[in-house]
Amino acid sequence: MRPAHLNPSSPFGRREPHTITIARGDNIRQFQLRPWSKASLLALGSALLFGYVASTGYLVLRDDLLAAKMARQARIEHAYEDRISSLRRQVDRITSRQMLDQNLVETQMAELMRRQDILATRSEQITPLLREFGVTTGAVPLPQARPDRKASGPSPVHSLLAATEREAPLSLADRADIAFVALQHSLEDMEIRQLQEIGEVVEKTENATAMLKTALGEIGLSHAGRKATTGMGGPFEPAGDEPTDAFGVVIERLDSALAHYSDARRAAVSVPLANPLPGRAISSNFGVRKDPLVGRRAMHSGLDFSAPRGAPILAAADGLVVKAGRHGGYGKMVEIRHADGFVTRYAHMNRINVTKGQSVERGAIVGKVGSTGRSTGPHLHYEVRRQGDALNPMRFLKAGETVKNLL
């Protein structure tokens, strides 16, 4: 049996190349297949077969690849959209927070401005009282909740912000919070100072009222400054308007103290406590003495003030002139009727400056010193009477001396 690759026609059994014969009519062509041609044809066939198989596999797998790619693209798009949505939500939250912060800032600013206006109004109302009673004001400056363009130099709030920012940077909200807290503390300090000042006024008012009542008590008017009580009654029904804040309570106490002080002062200026000739020496006291004209013991019903002719004589209290003219040994005399049945007389005048029926105030000039009537020289004879009885004017002058700064 011969090997398949040996050419049987070869006498020595050599391998002959394969021959391909193509006949077309009389035209005959022969092609010999060399080994390299076979290899080329085999390679070409293999390539075609591989290409076919690859093309077929690609066509089979292409849909899966496209689907995977589309799915990946869709995932990327969804992630991108989710990110955009998340960013939008964050922007909305930031915007909402800024709006809330702005509203909060505006609300806090409005509240601070309202409190500042209240404190400023209170300050305007109580400053005259504080000055009247000698209470020092202005210890706590009014904080500037509103911007003050005229102010020069850094404010305490700016100093606090600068000191805080040296440790760590602050956000806008933090800066606003610090500023509001600082302003609130300033307003609270001012309110506390106002309460302290009003408390001092109340204390001084109550002390002044006590002094006035003491002076009035020394002249027998222990009931002065009290309102007459009348029959009252009925079931108790709360009004519901009692003050609950500290300022309202202290103002109510101040109102009560001022009312009592006003009553006591009104009573004091309507009774003869003032000196008709302040600074002048007393030449003769009240009581039994040796009469300067006849030399016998006699009752002296007043005080004699030594003064030069023409010195002004002052009314000792508010009252009504009931006599103004000559009156026996009194010479030219003025008699004034006061509250609680008191009457004062000013005698031996050189000149009378008031008329009968005229109302006079404490300290008004009623006449000039002279020596008319039963007199040995220029002086003022001053009497204080009640219900017709002569009282020692010295007691009134001493009581008036203790409260002269209050009248």
CSV table of C-alpha atoms in Angstrom, one decimal:
chain,number,residue,atom,x,y,z
A,1,MET,CA,0.0,0.0,0.0
A,2,ARG,CA,1.5,3.3,-1.0
A,3,PRO,CA,1.5,6.4,1.0
A,4,ALA,CA,-1.1,8.8,-0.1
A,5,HIS,CA,1.4,11.6,-0.6
A,6,LEU,CA,3.6,9.6,-3.1
A,7,ASN,CA,2.8,10.0,-6.7
A,8,PRO,CA,2.2,6.4,-8.1
A,9,SER,CA,3.5,7.5,-11.5
A,10,SER,CA,6.8,8.4,-10.1
A,11,PRO,CA,9.3,5.5,-10.7
A,12,PHE,CA,11.2,6.3,-7.5
A,13,GLY,CA,8.2,7.1,-5.4
A,14,ARG,CA,9.0,10.9,-5.1
A,15,ARG,CA,6.4,13.3,-4.0
A,16,GLU,CA,5.0,15.3,-6.9
A,17,PRO,CA,3.1,18.5,-6.5
A,18,HIS,CA,-0.7,18.3,-7.1
A,19,THR,CA,-1.8,19.5,-10.4
A,20,ILE,CA,-5.1,21.2,-11.2
A,21,THR,CA,-6.1,21.0,-14.8
A,22,ILE,CA,-8.7,23.4,-16.3
A,23,ALA,CA,-9.9,22.5,-19.8
A,24,ARG,CA,-12.1,24.8,-21.8
A,25,GLY,CA,-12.5,23.7,-25.3
A,26,ASP,CA,-9.1,23.4,-26.8
A,27,ASN,CA,-7.7,25.7,-24.1
A,28,ILE,CA,-6.2,23.6,-21.3
A,29,ARG,CA,-4.5,25.1,-18.3
A,30,GLN,CA,-2.7,23.3,-15.5
A,31,PHE,CA,-1.8,24.6,-12.1
A,32,GLN,CA,0.5,23.0,-9.8
A,33,LEU,CA,-0.2,23.3,-6.0
A,34,ARG,CA,3.0,24.0,-4.3
A,35,PRO,CA,3.3,23.4,-0.5
A,36,TRP,CA,3.3,27.2,0.2
A,37,SER,CA,0.1,27.5,-1.9
A,38,LYS,CA,-1.5,24.8,0.1
A,39,ALA,CA,-0.5,26.6,3.3
A,40,SER,CA,-1.8,29.9,2.0
A,41,LEU,CA,-5.1,28.3,1.0
A,42,LEU,CA,-5.3,26.5,4.3
A,43,ALA,CA,-4.6,29.8,6.2
A,44,LEU,CA,-7.1,31.6,4.0
A,45,GLY,CA,-9.7,29.0,4.7
A,46,SER,CA,-9.0,29.1,8.4
A,47,ALA,CA,-9.3,32.9,8.4
A,48,LEU,CA,-12.5,32.7,6.6
A,49,LEU,CA,-13.8,30.1,9.0
A,50,PHE,CA,-12.6,32.1,12.0
A,51,GLY,CA,-14.2,35.3,10.6
A,52,TYR,CA,-17.4,33.5,10.0
A,53,VAL,CA,-17.4,32.1,13.5
A,54,ALA,CA,-16.5,35.5,15.0
A,55,SER,CA,-19.1,37.3,12.9
A,56,THR,CA,-21.7,34.8,13.9
A,57,GLY,CA,-20.7,35.1,17.6
A,58,TYR,CA,-20.6,38.9,17.4
A,59,LEU,CA,-24.1,38.9,15.9
A,60,VAL,CA,-25.3,36.6,18.6
A,61,LEU,CA,-23.6,38.6,21.4
A,62,ARG,CA,-24.1,42.1,20.0
A,63,ASP,CA,-27.6,42.5,21.5
A,64,ASP,CA,-26.3,41.6,25.0
A,65,LEU,CA,-23.4,44.1,24.6
A,66,LEU,CA,-25.7,46.8,23.5
A,67,ALA,CA,-28.1,46.1,26.3
A,68,ALA,CA,-25.3,46.2,28.8
A,69,LYS,CA,-24.0,49.5,27.4
A,70,MET,CA,-27.4,51.0,27.4
A,71,ALA,CA,-28.0,49.8,31.0
A,72,ARG,CA,-24.7,51.4,32.1
A,73,GLN,CA,-25.5,54.6,30.3
A,74,ALA,CA,-28.9,54.6,32.0
A,75,ARG,CA,-27.3,54.0,35.4
A,76,ILE,CA,-24.9,56.9,34.8
A,77,GLU,CA,-27.9,59.1,33.8
A,78,HIS,CA,-29.9,58.1,36.8
A,79,ALA,CA,-26.9,58.8,39.1
A,80,TYR,CA,-26.4,62.2,37.5
A,81,GLU,CA,-30.1,63.0,37.9
A,82,ASP,CA,-30.0,61.9,41.5
A,83,ARG,CA,-27.0,64.1,42.1
A,84,ILE,CA,-28.7,67.0,40.5
A,85,SER,CA,-31.8,66.4,42.6
A,86,SER,CA,-29.7,66.1,45.7
A,87,LEU,CA,-27.9,69.4,44.9
A,88,ARG,CA,-31.3,71.1,44.2
A,89,ARG,CA,-32.6,69.9,47.6
A,90,GLN,CA,-29.5,71.2,49.3
A,91,VAL,CA,-29.9,74.6,47.5
A,92,ASP,CA,-33.6,74.6,48.5
A,93,ARG,CA,-32.6,73.9,52.1
A,94,ILE,CA,-29.9,76.5,52.1
A,95,THR,CA,-32.4,79.0,50.6
A,96,SER,CA,-35.0,78.1,53.1
A,97,ARG,CA,-32.5,78.4,56.0
A,98,GLN,CA,-31.4,81.8,54.7
A,99,MET,CA,-35.0,82.9,54.5
A,100,LEU,CA,-35.7,81.6,58.0
A,101,ASP,CA,-32.5,83.2,59.3
A,102,GLN,CA,-33.5,86.5,57.6
A,103,ASN,CA,-36.9,86.4,59.1
A,104,LEU,CA,-35.5,85.5,62.5
A,105,VAL,CA,-33.0,88.4,62.2
A,106,GLU,CA,-35.7,90.8,61.2
A,107,THR,CA,-37.9,89.6,64.1
A,108,GLN,CA,-35.1,89.9,66.6
A,109,MET,CA,-34.2,93.3,65.3
A,110,ALA,CA,-37.8,94.5,65.5
A,111,GLU,CA,-37.9,93.2,69.1
A,112,LEU,CA,-34.7,94.9,70.0
A,113,MET,CA,-35.9,98.2,68.5
A,114,ARG,CA,-39.2,97.9,70.3
A,115,ARG,CA,-37.4,97.3,73.6
A,116,GLN,CA,-35.0,100.2,72.9
A,117,ASP,CA,-38.0,102.5,72.2
A,118,ILE,CA,-39.6,101.4,75.4
A,119,LEU,CA,-36.5,102.0,77.5
A,120,ALA,CA,-35.9,105.4,75.8
A,121,THR,CA,-39.4,106.5,76.5
A,122,ARG,CA,-39.1,105.3,80.1
A,123,SER,CA,-35.8,107.2,80.4
A,124,GLU,CA,-37.4,110.4,79.1
A,125,GLN,CA,-40.2,110.0,81.7
A,126,ILE,CA,-38.1,109.3,84.7
A,127,THR,CA,-35.2,111.6,84.0
A,128,PRO,CA,-36.9,114.7,85.5
A,129,LEU,CA,-37.8,112.7,88.6
A,130,LEU,CA,-34.2,111.4,88.9
A,131,ARG,CA,-32.8,114.9,88.6
A,132,GLU,CA,-35.3,116.3,91.1
A,133,PHE,CA,-34.3,113.8,93.7
A,134,GLY,CA,-30.6,114.0,92.9
A,135,VAL,CA,-30.2,110.5,91.4
A,136,THR,CA,-27.3,110.3,89.0
A,137,THR,CA,-28.4,109.1,85.5
A,138,GLY,CA,-26.7,107.9,82.4
A,139,ALA,CA,-24.6,105.2,84.0
A,140,VAL,CA,-25.6,102.7,81.3
A,141,PRO,CA,-25.5,104.1,77.8
A,142,LEU,CA,-28.4,103.3,75.4
A,143,PRO,CA,-27.3,100.5,73.1
A,144,GLN,CA,-27.5,101.1,69.4
A,145,ALA,CA,-29.9,98.5,68.0
A,146,ARG,CA,-30.3,100.9,65.0
A,147,PRO,CA,-27.2,101.8,63.0
A,148,ASP,CA,-25.8,105.1,64.0
A,149,ARG,CA,-23.8,106.6,61.2
A,150,LYS,CA,-22.7,109.5,63.4
A,151,ALA,CA,-21.0,107.2,65.9
A,152,SER,CA,-17.3,107.1,65.6
A,153,GLY,CA,-15.0,104.2,66.7
A,154,PRO,CA,-15.8,100.5,67.1
A,155,SER,CA,-18.8,99.6,69.1
A,156,PRO,CA,-18.7,97.0,71.9
A,157,VAL,CA,-20.5,94.6,69.6
A,158,HIS,CA,-17.9,95.0,66.9
A,159,SER,CA,-15.1,94.6,69.5
A,160,LEU,CA,-16.7,91.3,70.7
A,161,LEU,CA,-17.1,90.0,67.1
A,162,ALA,CA,-13.5,90.9,66.3
A,163,ALA,CA,-12.3,89.2,69.5
A,164,THR,CA,-14.3,86.0,68.7
A,165,GLU,CA,-13.2,85.8,65.1
A,166,ARG,CA,-9.6,85.8,66.2
A,167,GLU,CA,-10.2,82.4,67.6
A,168,ALA,CA,-12.3,81.0,64.7
A,169,PRO,CA,-14.1,82.4,61.6
A,170,LEU,CA,-17.8,83.1,62.1
A,171,SER,CA,-20.7,82.6,59.8
A,172,LEU,CA,-23.2,85.3,59.1
A,173,ALA,CA,-25.7,83.6,61.4
A,174,ASP,CA,-23.1,83.3,64.2
A,175,ARG,CA,-22.2,87.0,63.9
A,176,ALA,CA,-25.9,87.9,64.0
A,177,ASP,CA,-26.5,85.8,67.1
A,178,ILE,CA,-23.5,87.3,68.9
A,179,ALA,CA,-24.6,90.8,68.0
A,180,PHE,CA,-28.2,90.2,69.2
A,181,VAL,CA,-27.0,88.6,72.4
A,182,ALA,CA,-24.7,91.6,73.1
A,183,LEU,CA,-27.5,94.1,72.4
A,184,GLN,CA,-29.9,92.1,74.5
A,185,HIS,CA,-27.5,92.2,77.4
A,186,SER,CA,-27.0,95.9,76.9
A,187,LEU,CA,-30.8,96.5,77.0
A,188,GLU,CA,-31.1,94.3,80.1
A,189,ASP,CA,-28.3,96.2,81.8
A,190,MET,CA,-30.1,99.5,81.0
A,191,GLU,CA,-33.4,98.2,82.3
A,192,ILE,CA,-31.7,97.0,85.5
A,193,ARG,CA,-30.1,100.4,85.9
A,194,GLN,CA,-33.5,102.1,85.3
A,195,LEU,CA,-35.1,99.9,88.0
A,196,GLN,CA,-32.2,100.8,90.4
A,197,GLU,CA,-32.6,104.5,89.7
A,198,ILE,CA,-36.4,104.4,90.1
A,199,GLY,CA,-35.8,102.4,93.3
A,200,GLU,CA,-33.6,105.2,94.6
A,201,VAL,CA,-36.3,107.7,93.7
A,202,VAL,CA,-38.9,105.7,95.6
A,203,GLU,CA,-36.6,105.5,98.6
A,204,LYS,CA,-35.9,109.2,98.6
A,205,THR,CA,-39.5,110.0,98.0
A,206,GLU,CA,-40.6,107.8,100.9
A,207,ASN,CA,-37.8,109.4,103.1
A,208,ALA,CA,-39.0,112.9,102.1
A,209,THR,CA,-42.6,112.0,102.8
A,210,ALA,CA,-41.5,110.7,106.2
A,211,MET,CA,-39.6,114.0,106.9
A,212,LEU,CA,-42.6,116.1,105.9
A,213,LYS,CA,-45.0,114.1,108.1
A,214,THR,CA,-42.5,114.3,111.0
A,215,ALA,CA,-42.4,118.1,110.5
A,216,LEU,CA,-46.1,118.3,110.3
A,217,GLY,CA,-46.4,116.1,113.4
A,218,GLU,CA,-44.2,118.5,115.3
A,219,ILE,CA,-46.8,121.3,114.8
A,220,GLY,CA,-49.7,119.0,115.7
A,221,LEU,CA,-50.7,117.7,112.3
A,222,SER,CA,-50.0,114.0,112.6
A,223,HIS,CA,-52.9,113.3,110.3
A,224,ALA,CA,-51.5,115.4,107.4
A,225,GLY,CA,-50.9,113.7,104.2
A,226,ARG,CA,-53.7,111.2,104.8
A,227,LYS,CA,-56.9,111.2,102.8
A,228,ALA,CA,-60.1,111.2,104.7
A,229,THR,CA,-61.7,107.8,104.8
A,230,THR,CA,-65.4,107.4,104.0
A,231,GLY,CA,-67.7,104.4,104.1
A,232,MET,CA,-66.8,101.9,101.4
A,233,GLY,CA,-67.4,98.2,100.6
A,234,GLY,CA,-68.6,95.6,98.1
A,235,PRO,CA,-67.4,92.2,96.9
A,236,PHE,CA,-63.9,91.9,95.7
A,237,GLU,CA,-63.5,91.4,91.9
A,238,PRO,CA,-60.0,91.3,90.6
A,239,ALA,CA,-59.4,93.8,87.8
A,240,GLY,CA,-56.9,91.6,86.0
A,241,ASP,CA,-54.7,94.6,85.2
A,242,GLU,CA,-52.2,94.3,88.1
A,243,PRO,CA,-48.6,94.6,86.8
A,244,THR,CA,-46.6,91.4,86.6
A,245,ASP,CA,-43.3,92.7,85.3
A,246,ALA,CA,-40.6,94.2,87.5
A,247,PHE,CA,-40.9,97.6,85.9
A,248,GLY,CA,-44.7,97.7,86.4
A,249,VAL,CA,-44.3,96.8,90.0
A,250,VAL,CA,-41.7,99.4,90.8
A,251,ILE,CA,-43.6,102.1,88.8
A,252,GLU,CA,-46.7,101.3,90.8
A,253,ARG,CA,-44.7,101.7,94.0
A,254,LEU,CA,-43.3,104.9,92.7
A,255,ASP,CA,-46.8,106.2,91.9
A,256,SER,CA,-47.9,105.4,95.4
A,257,ALA,CA,-44.8,107.1,96.9
A,258,LEU,CA,-45.2,110.2,94.8
A,259,ALA,CA,-48.9,110.4,95.7
A,260,HIS,CA,-48.1,110.3,99.4
A,261,TYR,CA,-45.3,112.8,98.9
A,262,SER,CA,-47.5,115.1,97.0
A,263,ASP,CA,-50.1,115.0,99.7
A,264,ALA,CA,-47.6,115.6,102.4
A,265,ARG,CA,-45.9,118.4,100.5
A,266,ARG,CA,-49.3,120.0,99.7
A,267,ALA,CA,-50.1,119.9,103.4
A,268,ALA,CA,-46.7,121.4,104.3
A,269,VAL,CA,-46.8,124.3,101.9
A,270,SER,CA,-50.3,125.2,103.2
A,271,VAL,CA,-49.3,125.5,106.9
A,272,PRO,CA,-46.9,128.2,108.2
A,273,LEU,CA,-43.5,126.4,108.2
A,274,ALA,CA,-41.4,129.0,106.2
A,275,ASN,CA,-39.4,131.8,107.8
A,276,PRO,CA,-41.0,135.2,106.9
A,277,LEU,CA,-37.6,136.9,107.3
A,278,PRO,CA,-35.0,134.2,106.5
A,279,GLY,CA,-31.5,134.9,107.8
A,280,ARG,CA,-32.7,137.6,110.3
A,281,ALA,CA,-32.1,137.4,114.0
A,282,ILE,CA,-34.9,137.1,116.5
A,283,SER,CA,-34.9,140.0,118.9
A,284,SER,CA,-37.8,138.8,121.2
A,285,ASN,CA,-39.2,135.3,121.7
A,286,PHE,CA,-42.7,134.0,122.3
A,287,GLY,CA,-44.0,134.0,125.9
A,288,VAL,CA,-44.0,136.2,128.9
A,289,ARG,CA,-41.5,139.1,128.8
A,290,LYS,CA,-40.9,142.6,130.0
A,291,ASP,CA,-42.9,145.0,127.9
A,292,PRO,CA,-40.5,147.3,126.0
A,293,LEU,CA,-42.7,150.3,126.4
A,294,VAL,CA,-44.1,150.2,129.9
A,295,GLY,CA,-41.6,147.8,131.5
A,296,ARG,CA,-44.2,145.5,133.0
A,297,ARG,CA,-44.5,141.7,132.5
A,298,ALA,CA,-46.7,140.9,129.6
A,299,MET,CA,-47.5,138.1,127.2
A,300,HIS,CA,-45.7,138.3,123.9
A,301,SER,CA,-47.8,136.3,121.4
A,302,GLY,CA,-45.3,136.1,118.6
A,303,LEU,CA,-41.7,136.5,117.6
A,304,ASP,CA,-39.9,139.8,116.8
A,305,PHE,CA,-37.4,139.7,113.9
A,306,SER,CA,-34.8,142.4,113.8
A,307,ALA,CA,-34.5,143.8,110.3
A,308,PRO,CA,-33.9,147.1,108.6
A,309,ARG,CA,-36.7,149.2,107.3
A,310,GLY,CA,-37.9,148.1,103.9
A,311,ALA,CA,-36.7,144.5,104.1
A,312,PRO,CA,-39.2,142.2,102.3
A,313,ILE,CA,-41.6,140.1,104.4
A,314,LEU,CA,-42.5,136.7,102.9
A,315,ALA,CA,-45.7,134.6,103.4
A,316,ALA,CA,-45.0,131.6,105.6
A,317,ALA,CA,-47.5,129.4,103.6
A,318,ASP,CA,-50.1,129.4,100.9
A,319,GLY,CA,-53.3,131.1,102.0
A,320,LEU,CA,-55.9,133.8,101.6
A,321,VAL,CA,-55.4,137.4,102.8
A,322,VAL,CA,-58.2,138.2,105.3
A,323,LYS,CA,-56.8,141.5,106.7
A,324,ALA,CA,-54.6,144.1,105.1
A,325,GLY,CA,-54.4,147.5,106.7
A,326,ARG,CA,-54.0,149.2,110.1
A,327,HIS,CA,-55.0,147.2,113.1
A,328,GLY,CA,-54.5,148.9,116.5
A,329,GLY,CA,-51.2,148.3,118.2
A,330,TYR,CA,-50.2,146.0,115.3
A,331,GLY,CA,-49.9,149.1,113.0
A,332,LYS,CA,-49.9,148.1,109.4
A,333,MET,CA,-50.7,144.4,109.5
A,334,VAL,CA,-51.5,141.6,107.1
A,335,GLU,CA,-53.3,138.5,108.3
A,336,ILE,CA,-53.4,135.3,106.2
A,337,ARG,CA,-55.6,132.3,106.7
A,338,HIS,CA,-54.1,128.9,105.9
A,339,ALA,CA,-55.2,125.3,105.9
A,340,ASP,CA,-56.2,123.4,109.1
A,341,GLY,CA,-57.3,126.6,110.8
A,342,PHE,CA,-53.9,128.3,111.0
A,343,VAL,CA,-53.6,132.0,110.7
A,344,THR,CA,-50.4,134.1,110.5
A,345,ARG,CA,-50.0,137.8,111.3
A,346,TYR,CA,-47.3,140.2,110.0
A,347,ALA,CA,-47.3,143.5,112.0
A,348,HIS,CA,-45.6,146.9,112.2
A,349,MET,CA,-45.1,147.0,108.4
A,350,ASN,CA,-43.9,150.0,106.6
A,351,ARG,CA,-45.7,149.0,103.4
A,352,ILE,CA,-48.4,146.4,102.5
A,353,ASN,CA,-48.1,144.7,99.1
A,354,VAL,CA,-51.3,142.6,99.2
A,355,THR,CA,-55.0,143.3,99.4
A,356,LYS,CA,-57.8,141.6,101.3
A,357,GLY,CA,-59.2,138.6,99.5
A,358,GLN,CA,-56.0,138.0,97.6
A,359,SER,CA,-54.6,134.4,97.4
A,360,VAL,CA,-50.9,134.2,98.1
A,361,GLU,CA,-48.3,131.5,97.7
A,362,ARG,CA,-45.6,130.5,100.1
A,363,GLY,CA,-42.7,132.9,99.8
A,364,ALA,CA,-44.7,135.7,98.2
A,365,ILE,CA,-43.8,139.2,99.4
A,366,VAL,CA,-46.7,140.5,101.5
A,367,GLY,CA,-45.0,143.8,102.6
A,368,LYS,CA,-41.9,145.6,103.9
A,369,VAL,CA,-40.5,145.9,107.4
A,370,GLY,CA,-41.4,149.1,109.3
A,371,SER,CA,-42.1,150.5,112.7
A,372,THR,CA,-45.8,151.3,112.6
A,373,GLY,CA,-48.2,150.8,115.6
A,374,ARG,CA,-46.9,150.0,119.1
A,375,SER,CA,-43.2,149.6,118.2
A,376,THR,CA,-39.8,150.9,119.3
A,377,GLY,CA,-38.1,150.5,116.0
A,378,PRO,CA,-38.0,148.7,112.6
A,379,HIS,CA,-38.8,145.0,113.1
A,380,LEU,CA,-41.4,142.4,112.2
A,381,HIS,CA,-43.8,141.0,114.7
A,382,TYR,CA,-44.8,137.6,113.5
A,383,GLU,CA,-47.7,135.5,115.0
A,384,VAL,CA,-49.0,132.0,114.3
A,385,ARG,CA,-52.6,131.3,115.6
A,386,ARG,CA,-55.0,128.4,115.4
A,387,GLN,CA,-58.6,128.7,116.2
A,388,GLY,CA,-57.8,132.0,117.8
A,389,ASP,CA,-55.1,130.6,120.1
A,390,ALA,CA,-51.5,132.0,119.8
A,391,LEU,CA,-48.9,129.3,119.2
A,392,ASN,CA,-45.1,129.6,119.5
A,393,PRO,CA,-43.8,130.3,116.0
A,394,MET,CA,-40.4,128.9,116.9
A,395,ARG,CA,-41.8,125.4,116.8
A,396,PHE,CA,-43.0,126.0,113.3
A,397,LEU,CA,-39.7,127.5,112.2
A,398,LYS,CA,-37.8,124.6,113.6
A,399,ALA,CA,-40.0,122.1,111.9
A,400,GLY,CA,-39.8,124.0,108.6
A,401,GLU,CA,-36.0,124.2,108.8
A,402,THR,CA,-35.8,120.4,108.6
A,403,VAL,CA,-37.8,120.3,105.4
A,404,LYS,CA,-37.0,123.6,103.7
A,405,ASN,CA,-35.2,121.8,100.9
A,406,LEU,CA,-38.4,119.8,100.1
A,407,LEU,CA,-40.7,122.8,99.8
